[in-house]
Amino acid sequence: MADTYPSEQLPIERHPWEPWIPDDAKVLIMGTFPPGEHRRAMEFYYPNRTNDFWRVMGIIFRDDAEAFYDRASRSYRLDDIKEMLTLHGIALSDTGAAVRRLKGNASDKYLEIVEPAPIAELLARMPECAAIATTGEKAAMTLAEATSTEAPAMGKHIQYSPAGHQDVEIWRLPSTSRAYPLAPERKADYYREFFKAAGIL
């Protein structure tokens, strides 16, 4: 028996949050789509406790992988996270604005992007943004399709010239999902290189 339904019979799920865009945003980091509510430790980007994104950011900006996680409450320190993102001009969004979950889980492999994020609209709100990074293969491929570019190799970047905006570097960084077999410290090396190139570090 098939373990998936024809995609047109599955519900369409819209992104639960607005893009996080601080004033004077310099970079935009884009994943694919959030997990279901039952897997969220907070209502913000990368909310899954098993995802390494905030560990990577803690390693880079606080020299502590657990800096943004509160073990007592088993949740993230969202105020600290937003303060750090604002301080460094880091915007967050996802490449999927609406999706179908083909197997009911958060795996990128089984996400069908029904509506990609409006990249031109996002960049119009960030005139100083000069670099976009995707976190994982699905996000990289979705952004490449949306921008009519080629997805770069891991840790590399390409140049993108959007209409009405300065040129933008598009970087491909490793997924922060635990399913991606790389230690958080090694993932942090890729992200640190991106931030250095963007002038944030």
Coordinates of N, CA and C in Angstrom, one line a residue:
M1 N 0.8 -1.2 0.0 CA 0.0 0.0 0.0 C 0.9 1.2 0.0
A2 N 0.5 2.2 -0.8 CA 1.3 3.5 -0.8 C 1.2 4.2 0.5
D3 N 2.3 4.8 0.9 CA 2.3 5.5 2.2 C 2.2 7.0 2.0
T4 N 1.9 7.4 0.9 CA 1.6 8.8 0.6 C 0.3 9.0 -0.2
Y5 N -0.3 10.1 -0.1 CA -1.5 10.4 -0.9 C -1.0 11.2 -2.1
P6 N -1.9 11.2 -3.2 CA -1.6 12.1 -4.3 C -1.5 13.5 -3.7
S7 N -0.4 14.3 -4.0 CA -0.2 15.6 -3.4 C -1.4 16.5 -3.4
E8 N -2.2 16.5 -4.5 CA -3.3 17.4 -4.6 C -4.4 17.1 -3.5
Q9 N -4.3 15.9 -2.9 CA -5.3 15.6 -1.9 C -4.8 16.1 -0.5
L10 N -3.6 16.5 -0.4 CA -3.1 16.9 0.9 C -3.3 18.4 1.2
P11 N -3.4 18.7 2.4 CA -3.7 20.2 2.7 C -2.5 21.0 2.5
I12 N -2.7 22.3 2.1 CA -1.6 23.2 1.9 C -1.4 24.0 3.3
E13 N -0.2 24.0 3.7 CA 0.2 24.7 5.0 C 1.0 25.9 4.7
R14 N 0.5 27.0 5.2 CA 1.2 28.3 5.0 C 2.2 28.6 6.1
H15 N 3.2 29.3 5.8 CA 4.2 29.6 6.8 C 3.6 30.3 8.0
P16 N 3.9 29.9 9.2 CA 3.3 30.5 10.4 C 3.8 31.8 10.8
W17 N 4.9 32.3 10.3 CA 5.5 33.5 10.8 C 5.9 34.5 9.7
E18 N 5.9 35.7 10.0 CA 6.4 36.8 9.1 C 8.0 36.6 9.1
P19 N 8.6 37.0 8.0 CA 10.1 37.1 8.0 C 10.6 38.0 9.1
W20 N 11.7 37.6 9.7 CA 12.4 38.4 10.7 C 13.3 39.3 10.0
I21 N 13.1 40.6 10.0 CA 13.9 41.5 9.2 C 14.2 42.7 10.1
P22 N 15.4 42.7 10.8 CA 15.8 43.9 11.6 C 16.2 45.1 10.7
D23 N 16.1 46.2 11.3 CA 16.6 47.4 10.6 C 18.0 47.2 10.1
D24 N 18.3 47.7 8.9 CA 19.7 47.6 8.4 C 20.2 46.2 8.2
A25 N 19.3 45.3 7.9 CA 19.7 43.9 7.7 C 20.7 43.8 6.6
K26 N 21.8 43.0 6.9 CA 22.9 42.9 6.0 C 22.9 41.5 5.3
V27 N 22.4 40.5 6.0 CA 22.3 39.2 5.4 C 20.9 38.6 5.6
L28 N 20.6 37.6 4.8 CA 19.3 36.9 4.9 C 19.7 35.4 4.9
I29 N 19.2 34.7 6.0 CA 19.4 33.2 6.1 C 18.1 32.6 5.8
M30 N 18.0 31.6 4.9 CA 16.8 31.0 4.5 C 16.8 29.5 4.6
G31 N 15.9 28.9 5.4 CA 15.7 27.5 5.5 C 14.7 27.1 4.5
T32 N 14.0 26.0 4.8 CA 12.9 25.5 3.9 C 11.5 25.8 4.5
F33 N 11.2 25.3 5.7 CA 9.9 25.4 6.3 C 9.9 24.9 7.7
P34 N 9.2 25.5 8.6 CA 9.2 25.0 10.0 C 8.6 23.6 10.2
P35 N 9.0 23.0 11.3 CA 8.3 21.7 11.6 C 6.9 22.0 12.1
G36 N 6.2 20.9 12.3 CA 4.8 21.0 12.9 C 4.9 21.6 14.3
E37 N 3.7 22.0 14.8 CA 3.6 22.7 16.1 C 4.2 21.8 17.2
H38 N 3.9 20.5 17.1 CA 4.3 19.5 18.2 C 5.8 19.4 18.3
R39 N 6.6 19.9 17.3 CA 8.0 19.8 17.4 C 8.7 21.1 17.7
R40 N 7.9 22.1 18.0 CA 8.4 23.5 18.2 C 8.6 23.8 19.7
A41 N 9.8 24.2 20.1 CA 10.1 24.7 21.4 C 9.9 26.2 21.6
M42 N 9.6 26.9 20.5 CA 9.2 28.3 20.5 C 8.6 28.6 19.2
E43 N 7.9 29.7 19.1 CA 7.3 30.2 17.9 C 8.2 31.1 17.1
F44 N 9.2 30.6 16.5 CA 10.2 31.4 15.8 C 11.0 30.4 15.0
Y45 N 11.9 30.9 14.1 CA 12.6 30.1 13.2 C 13.5 29.1 13.9
Y46 N 13.7 28.0 13.3 CA 14.5 26.9 13.8 C 14.1 26.5 15.3
P47 N 12.8 26.1 15.5 CA 12.3 25.9 16.8 C 12.5 24.5 17.4
N48 N 13.0 23.6 16.5 CA 13.1 22.2 16.9 C 14.3 22.1 17.8
R49 N 14.1 21.5 19.0 CA 15.2 21.3 19.9 C 16.4 20.5 19.3
T50 N 16.1 19.6 18.4 CA 17.2 18.8 17.9 C 17.9 19.4 16.7
N51 N 17.4 20.6 16.2 CA 18.1 21.3 15.2 C 19.3 22.0 15.7
D52 N 20.3 22.0 14.9 CA 21.6 22.6 15.4 C 21.7 24.1 15.1
F53 N 20.7 24.8 14.5 CA 20.9 26.2 14.1 C 21.3 27.1 15.2
W54 N 20.6 27.0 16.3 CA 20.9 28.0 17.4 C 22.2 27.5 18.2
R55 N 22.5 26.3 18.1 CA 23.8 25.8 18.6 C 25.0 26.4 17.8
V56 N 24.8 26.4 16.5 CA 25.8 27.0 15.6 C 25.9 28.5 15.8
M57 N 24.8 29.2 16.0 CA 24.8 30.6 16.3 C 25.5 30.9 17.6
G58 N 25.2 30.0 18.6 CA 25.8 30.2 19.9 C 27.3 30.0 19.9
I59 N 27.8 29.0 19.1 CA 29.2 28.8 19.0 C 29.9 30.0 18.3
I60 N 29.2 30.6 17.3 CA 29.9 31.7 16.6 C 29.8 33.0 17.4
F61 N 28.6 33.3 17.9 CA 28.5 34.7 18.5 C 28.6 34.7 20.0
R62 N 28.6 33.6 20.7 CA 28.7 33.6 22.2 C 29.7 32.6 22.7
D63 N 30.4 31.9 21.8 CA 31.4 30.9 22.1 C 30.8 29.8 23.1
D64 N 29.5 29.5 22.9 CA 28.8 28.6 23.7 C 27.6 28.0 23.0
A65 N 27.7 26.7 22.7 CA 26.7 26.1 21.8 C 25.3 26.2 22.5
E66 N 25.2 26.2 23.8 CA 24.0 26.2 24.5 C 23.5 27.7 25.0
A67 N 24.2 28.7 24.4 CA 23.9 30.1 24.9 C 22.5 30.5 24.7
F68 N 21.8 30.0 23.7 CA 20.4 30.4 23.4 C 19.4 29.4 23.8
Y69 N 19.8 28.4 24.6 CA 18.8 27.4 25.0 C 18.7 27.3 26.5
D70 N 17.5 27.3 27.0 CA 17.2 27.2 28.5 C 16.8 25.8 28.8
R71 N 17.7 25.1 29.4 CA 17.5 23.7 29.7 C 16.3 23.5 30.7
A72 N 16.2 24.4 31.7 CA 15.2 24.3 32.7 C 13.8 24.3 32.1
S73 N 13.6 25.2 31.1 CA 12.2 25.3 30.5 C 12.1 24.5 29.2
R74 N 13.3 23.9 28.8 CA 13.4 23.2 27.5 C 12.9 24.0 26.3
S75 N 13.3 25.3 26.4 CA 12.9 26.2 25.3 C 14.1 27.1 25.0
Y76 N 13.9 28.0 24.0 CA 15.0 28.9 23.6 C 14.8 30.2 24.3
R77 N 15.9 30.9 24.4 CA 15.9 32.3 25.0 C 15.7 33.2 23.8
L78 N 14.4 33.4 23.5 CA 14.0 34.1 22.3 C 14.4 35.6 22.4
D79 N 14.3 36.2 23.5 CA 14.7 37.6 23.6 C 16.2 37.8 23.3
D80 N 17.0 36.9 23.8 CA 18.5 36.9 23.5 C 18.7 36.7 22.0
I81 N 18.0 35.7 21.5 CA 18.1 35.4 20.0 C 17.8 36.7 19.2
K82 N 16.7 37.3 19.5 CA 16.3 38.5 18.7 C 17.3 39.7 18.9
E83 N 17.8 39.8 20.1 CA 18.8 40.8 20.4 C 20.1 40.6 19.5
M84 N 20.5 39.3 19.5 CA 21.7 39.0 18.7 C 21.5 39.2 17.2
L85 N 20.4 38.8 16.7 CA 20.1 39.0 15.3 C 20.0 40.4 14.9
T86 N 19.4 41.2 15.8 CA 19.2 42.7 15.5 C 20.6 43.3 15.5
L87 N 21.4 43.0 16.5 CA 22.7 43.6 16.7 C 23.6 43.4 15.4
H88 N 23.5 42.2 14.8 CA 24.4 41.8 13.7 C 23.7 42.0 12.3
G89 N 22.4 42.4 12.3 CA 21.8 42.7 11.0 C 21.5 41.4 10.3
I90 N 21.0 40.3 11.0 CA 20.7 39.0 10.4 C 19.2 38.9 10.3
A91 N 18.8 38.7 9.1 CA 17.3 38.5 8.8 C 17.1 37.0 8.6
L92 N 15.9 36.5 8.9 CA 15.5 35.1 8.7 C 14.2 35.0 7.9
S93 N 14.2 34.1 7.0 CA 13.0 33.7 6.4 C 13.1 32.3 5.9
D94 N 12.2 31.8 5.2 CA 12.3 30.4 4.6 C 12.0 30.5 3.1
T95 N 12.4 29.5 2.4 CA 12.2 29.5 1.0 C 10.8 29.0 0.6
G96 N 10.1 28.4 1.5 CA 8.8 28.0 1.3 C 7.8 28.9 2.0
A97 N 6.9 29.5 1.2 CA 5.8 30.3 1.8 C 4.6 29.4 2.1
A98 N 4.4 28.4 1.2 CA 3.3 27.4 1.4 C 3.8 26.0 0.9
V99 N 3.4 25.0 1.7 CA 3.9 23.6 1.3 C 2.8 22.6 1.6
R100 N 3.1 21.4 1.0 CA 2.4 20.2 1.4 C 3.4 19.3 2.0
R101 N 3.0 18.7 3.1 CA 3.9 17.7 3.8 C 3.4 16.3 3.3
L102 N 4.2 15.7 2.4 CA 3.9 14.5 1.7 C 3.8 13.3 2.6
K103 N 4.6 13.4 3.7 CA 4.5 12.3 4.7 C 4.2 12.8 6.1
G104 N 3.7 14.0 6.2 CA 3.3 14.5 7.5 C 4.4 14.9 8.5
N105 N 5.6 14.9 8.0 CA 6.7 15.3 8.9 C 7.4 16.5 8.4
A106 N 8.5 16.8 9.0 CA 9.3 18.1 8.7 C 10.4 17.8 7.7
S107 N 10.6 16.6 7.3 CA 11.7 16.3 6.4 C 11.7 17.0 5.1
D108 N 12.7 17.7 4.8 CA 12.8 18.4 3.5 C 12.5 17.5 2.3
K109 N 12.9 16.3 2.4 CA 12.8 15.3 1.3 C 11.3 15.1 1.0
Y110 N 10.4 15.3 2.0 CA 9.0 15.1 1.7 C 8.2 16.4 1.9
L111 N 8.8 17.5 1.5 CA 8.1 18.8 1.5 C 7.9 19.1 0.0
E112 N 6.7 19.4 -0.4 CA 6.4 19.9 -1.7 C 6.2 21.5 -1.6
I113 N 7.1 22.2 -2.2 CA 6.9 23.7 -2.2 C 5.8 24.1 -3.1
V114 N 4.7 24.5 -2.6 CA 3.5 25.0 -3.4 C 3.7 26.4 -3.8
E115 N 4.3 27.2 -2.9 CA 4.5 28.6 -3.2 C 5.8 29.0 -2.6
P116 N 6.8 29.5 -3.4 CA 8.1 29.9 -2.9 C 8.0 31.3 -2.2
A117 N 8.9 31.6 -1.4 CA 8.9 32.9 -0.7 C 9.1 34.0 -1.8
P118 N 8.6 35.2 -1.6 CA 8.7 36.2 -2.6 C 10.1 36.9 -2.4
I119 N 11.1 36.4 -3.1 CA 12.4 36.9 -2.9 C 12.6 38.4 -3.2
A120 N 12.0 38.8 -4.3 CA 12.1 40.3 -4.7 C 11.5 41.2 -3.6
E121 N 10.3 40.7 -3.0 CA 9.7 41.5 -2.0 C 10.6 41.6 -0.7
L122 N 11.2 40.4 -0.4 CA 12.0 40.4 0.8 C 13.2 41.3 0.6
L123 N 13.9 41.3 -0.5 CA 15.1 42.1 -0.8 C 14.7 43.6 -0.8
A124 N 13.5 43.9 -1.3 CA 13.0 45.3 -1.3 C 13.0 45.9 0.1
R125 N 12.7 45.0 1.1 CA 12.7 45.5 2.5 C 14.0 45.5 3.1
M126 N 15.1 45.1 2.4 CA 16.4 45.0 3.0 C 17.4 45.6 2.0
P127 N 17.4 46.9 1.8 CA 18.3 47.6 0.8 C 19.8 47.3 1.0
E128 N 20.1 47.1 2.3 CA 21.6 46.8 2.6 C 22.0 45.4 2.6
C129 N 21.0 44.5 2.3 CA 21.3 43.1 2.2 C 22.2 42.8 1.0
A130 N 23.4 42.2 1.3 CA 24.3 41.9 0.2 C 24.6 40.4 0.1
A131 N 24.0 39.6 0.9 CA 24.2 38.1 0.9 C 23.0 37.3 1.4
I132 N 22.7 36.2 0.8 CA 21.7 35.3 1.2 C 22.4 33.9 1.4
A133 N 22.1 33.3 2.5 CA 22.6 31.9 2.7 C 21.4 31.0 2.9
T134 N 21.5 29.8 2.2 CA 20.5 28.8 2.4 C 21.0 27.7 3.3
T135 N 20.1 27.1 4.1 CA 20.5 26.1 5.1 C 20.0 24.7 4.6
G136 N 20.8 24.1 3.7 CA 20.4 22.8 3.3 C 20.1 22.7 1.8
E137 N 20.0 21.5 1.3 CA 19.9 21.3 -0.2 C 18.6 21.7 -0.7
K138 N 17.5 21.4 0.0 CA 16.1 21.8 -0.5 C 16.0 23.3 -0.6
A139 N 16.5 24.0 0.4 CA 16.4 25.5 0.4 C 17.2 26.0 -0.7
A140 N 18.4 25.4 -0.9 CA 19.3 25.9 -2.0 C 18.7 25.7 -3.4
M141 N 18.1 24.6 -3.6 CA 17.4 24.3 -4.9 C 16.2 25.2 -5.1
T142 N 15.4 25.4 -4.0 CA 14.2 26.2 -4.1 C 14.6 27.6 -4.4
L143 N 15.6 28.2 -3.8 CA 16.0 29.5 -4.0 C 16.6 29.7 -5.5
A144 N 17.4 28.7 -5.9 CA 17.9 28.7 -7.2 C 16.8 28.8 -8.3
E145 N 15.8 28.0 -8.1 CA 14.7 28.0 -9.0 C 13.9 29.4 -9.0
A146 N 13.8 29.9 -7.8 CA 13.0 31.2 -7.6 C 13.8 32.4 -8.2
T147 N 15.1 32.2 -8.3 CA 16.0 33.3 -8.8 C 16.6 33.1 -10.1
S148 N 16.2 31.9 -10.7 CA 16.7 31.5 -12.0 C 18.3 31.5 -12.0
T149 N 18.8 30.9 -11.0 CA 20.3 30.8 -10.8 C 20.6 29.3 -10.6
E150 N 21.9 29.0 -10.5 CA 22.3 27.7 -10.2 C 22.7 27.6 -8.7
A151 N 22.3 26.6 -8.1 CA 22.7 26.4 -6.7 C 24.2 26.2 -6.6
P152 N 24.8 27.0 -5.7 CA 26.3 26.8 -5.6 C 26.7 25.5 -4.8
A153 N 27.9 25.2 -4.9 CA 28.4 24.0 -4.2 C 28.4 24.4 -2.7
M154 N 28.5 23.3 -1.8 CA 28.5 23.6 -0.4 C 29.7 24.5 0.0
G155 N 29.3 25.5 0.8 CA 30.3 26.5 1.3 C 30.8 27.5 0.2
K156 N 30.2 27.4 -1.0 CA 30.5 28.4 -2.0 C 29.4 29.4 -2.3
H157 N 29.6 30.3 -3.2 CA 28.5 31.3 -3.5 C 28.6 31.6 -4.9
I158 N 27.4 32.2 -5.4 CA 27.3 32.7 -6.7 C 26.9 34.2 -6.6
Q159 N 27.0 34.9 -7.7 CA 26.5 36.3 -7.7 C 25.1 36.3 -8.3
Y160 N 24.3 37.1 -7.7 CA 22.9 37.3 -8.2 C 22.6 38.8 -8.4
S161 N 22.0 39.1 -9.5 CA 21.8 40.6 -9.8 C 20.3 40.8 -9.9
P162 N 19.6 41.0 -8.7 CA 18.2 41.2 -8.8 C 17.8 42.6 -9.3
A163 N 16.7 42.7 -10.0 CA 16.3 44.0 -10.5 C 16.0 45.0 -9.3
G164 N 16.5 46.2 -9.4 CA 16.2 47.2 -8.4 C 16.9 47.0 -7.1
H165 N 18.0 46.2 -7.1 CA 18.7 45.9 -5.8 C 20.1 45.7 -6.2
Q166 N 21.0 46.0 -5.2 CA 22.4 45.8 -5.4 C 22.7 44.3 -5.6
D167 N 23.8 43.9 -6.2 CA 24.2 42.5 -6.4 C 24.2 41.8 -5.0
V168 N 23.8 40.6 -5.1 CA 23.7 39.8 -3.8 C 24.5 38.5 -4.0
E169 N 25.3 38.1 -3.1 CA 25.9 36.8 -3.1 C 24.9 35.7 -2.5
I170 N 24.8 34.6 -3.2 CA 23.9 33.5 -2.7 C 24.9 32.4 -2.3
W171 N 24.9 32.1 -1.0 CA 25.7 31.0 -0.4 C 24.9 29.8 -0.1
R172 N 25.5 28.7 -0.2 CA 24.9 27.4 0.2 C 25.7 26.9 1.4
L173 N 25.0 26.7 2.5 CA 25.5 26.3 3.8 C 24.9 24.9 4.2
P174 N 25.6 24.2 5.1 CA 25.0 22.9 5.4 C 23.8 23.0 6.2
S175 N 22.9 22.0 6.1 CA 21.7 21.9 6.9 C 22.1 21.8 8.3
T176 N 21.3 22.5 9.2 CA 21.5 22.4 10.6 C 20.6 21.3 11.2
S177 N 19.9 20.5 10.4 CA 19.2 19.4 10.9 C 20.1 18.3 11.4
R178 N 19.7 17.6 12.5 CA 20.6 16.5 13.0 C 20.7 15.4 12.0
A179 N 19.8 15.4 11.0 CA 19.9 14.3 10.0 C 21.1 14.5 9.1
Y180 N 21.6 15.8 9.1 CA 22.8 16.0 8.3 C 24.0 15.7 9.1
P181 N 24.8 14.7 8.7 CA 25.8 14.1 9.5 C 27.1 14.9 9.6
L182 N 27.0 16.0 10.3 CA 28.2 16.9 10.5 C 28.1 17.5 11.9
A183 N 29.1 17.5 12.7 CA 29.1 18.1 14.0 C 28.8 19.6 14.0
P184 N 28.1 20.0 15.1 CA 27.7 21.5 15.1 C 28.9 22.4 15.0
E185 N 30.1 22.0 15.5 CA 31.3 22.8 15.4 C 31.8 22.9 14.0
R186 N 31.6 21.8 13.2 CA 32.0 21.9 11.8 C 31.0 22.7 11.0
K187 N 29.8 22.5 11.3 CA 28.8 23.3 10.6 C 29.1 24.8 10.9
A188 N 29.4 25.1 12.1 CA 29.7 26.5 12.5 C 30.9 27.1 11.7
D189 N 31.8 26.2 11.3 CA 32.9 26.7 10.4 C 32.4 27.3 9.1
Y190 N 31.4 26.6 8.5 CA 30.8 27.1 7.3 C 30.1 28.4 7.5
Y191 N 29.3 28.5 8.6 CA 28.5 29.7 8.8 C 29.4 30.9 9.2
R192 N 30.5 30.6 9.9 CA 31.4 31.6 10.3 C 32.1 32.2 9.1
E193 N 32.4 31.4 8.1 CA 33.0 31.9 6.9 C 32.1 32.8 6.1
F194 N 30.8 32.4 6.1 CA 29.8 33.3 5.5 C 29.7 34.6 6.2
F195 N 29.6 34.6 7.5 CA 29.5 35.9 8.2 C 30.7 36.8 8.0
K196 N 31.9 36.1 8.0 CA 33.1 36.9 7.7 C 33.1 37.6 6.4
A197 N 32.7 36.8 5.4 CA 32.6 37.3 4.0 C 31.6 38.5 3.9
A198 N 30.6 38.4 4.7 CA 29.5 39.5 4.7 C 29.9 40.7 5.5
G199 N 31.0 40.6 6.2 CA 31.5 41.7 7.0 C 30.8 41.8 8.4
I200 N 30.2 40.7 8.8 CA 29.5 40.7 10.1 C 30.5 40.3 11.2
L201 N 31.5 39.5 10.9 CA 32.5 39.1 11.9 C 33.8 39.7 11.5

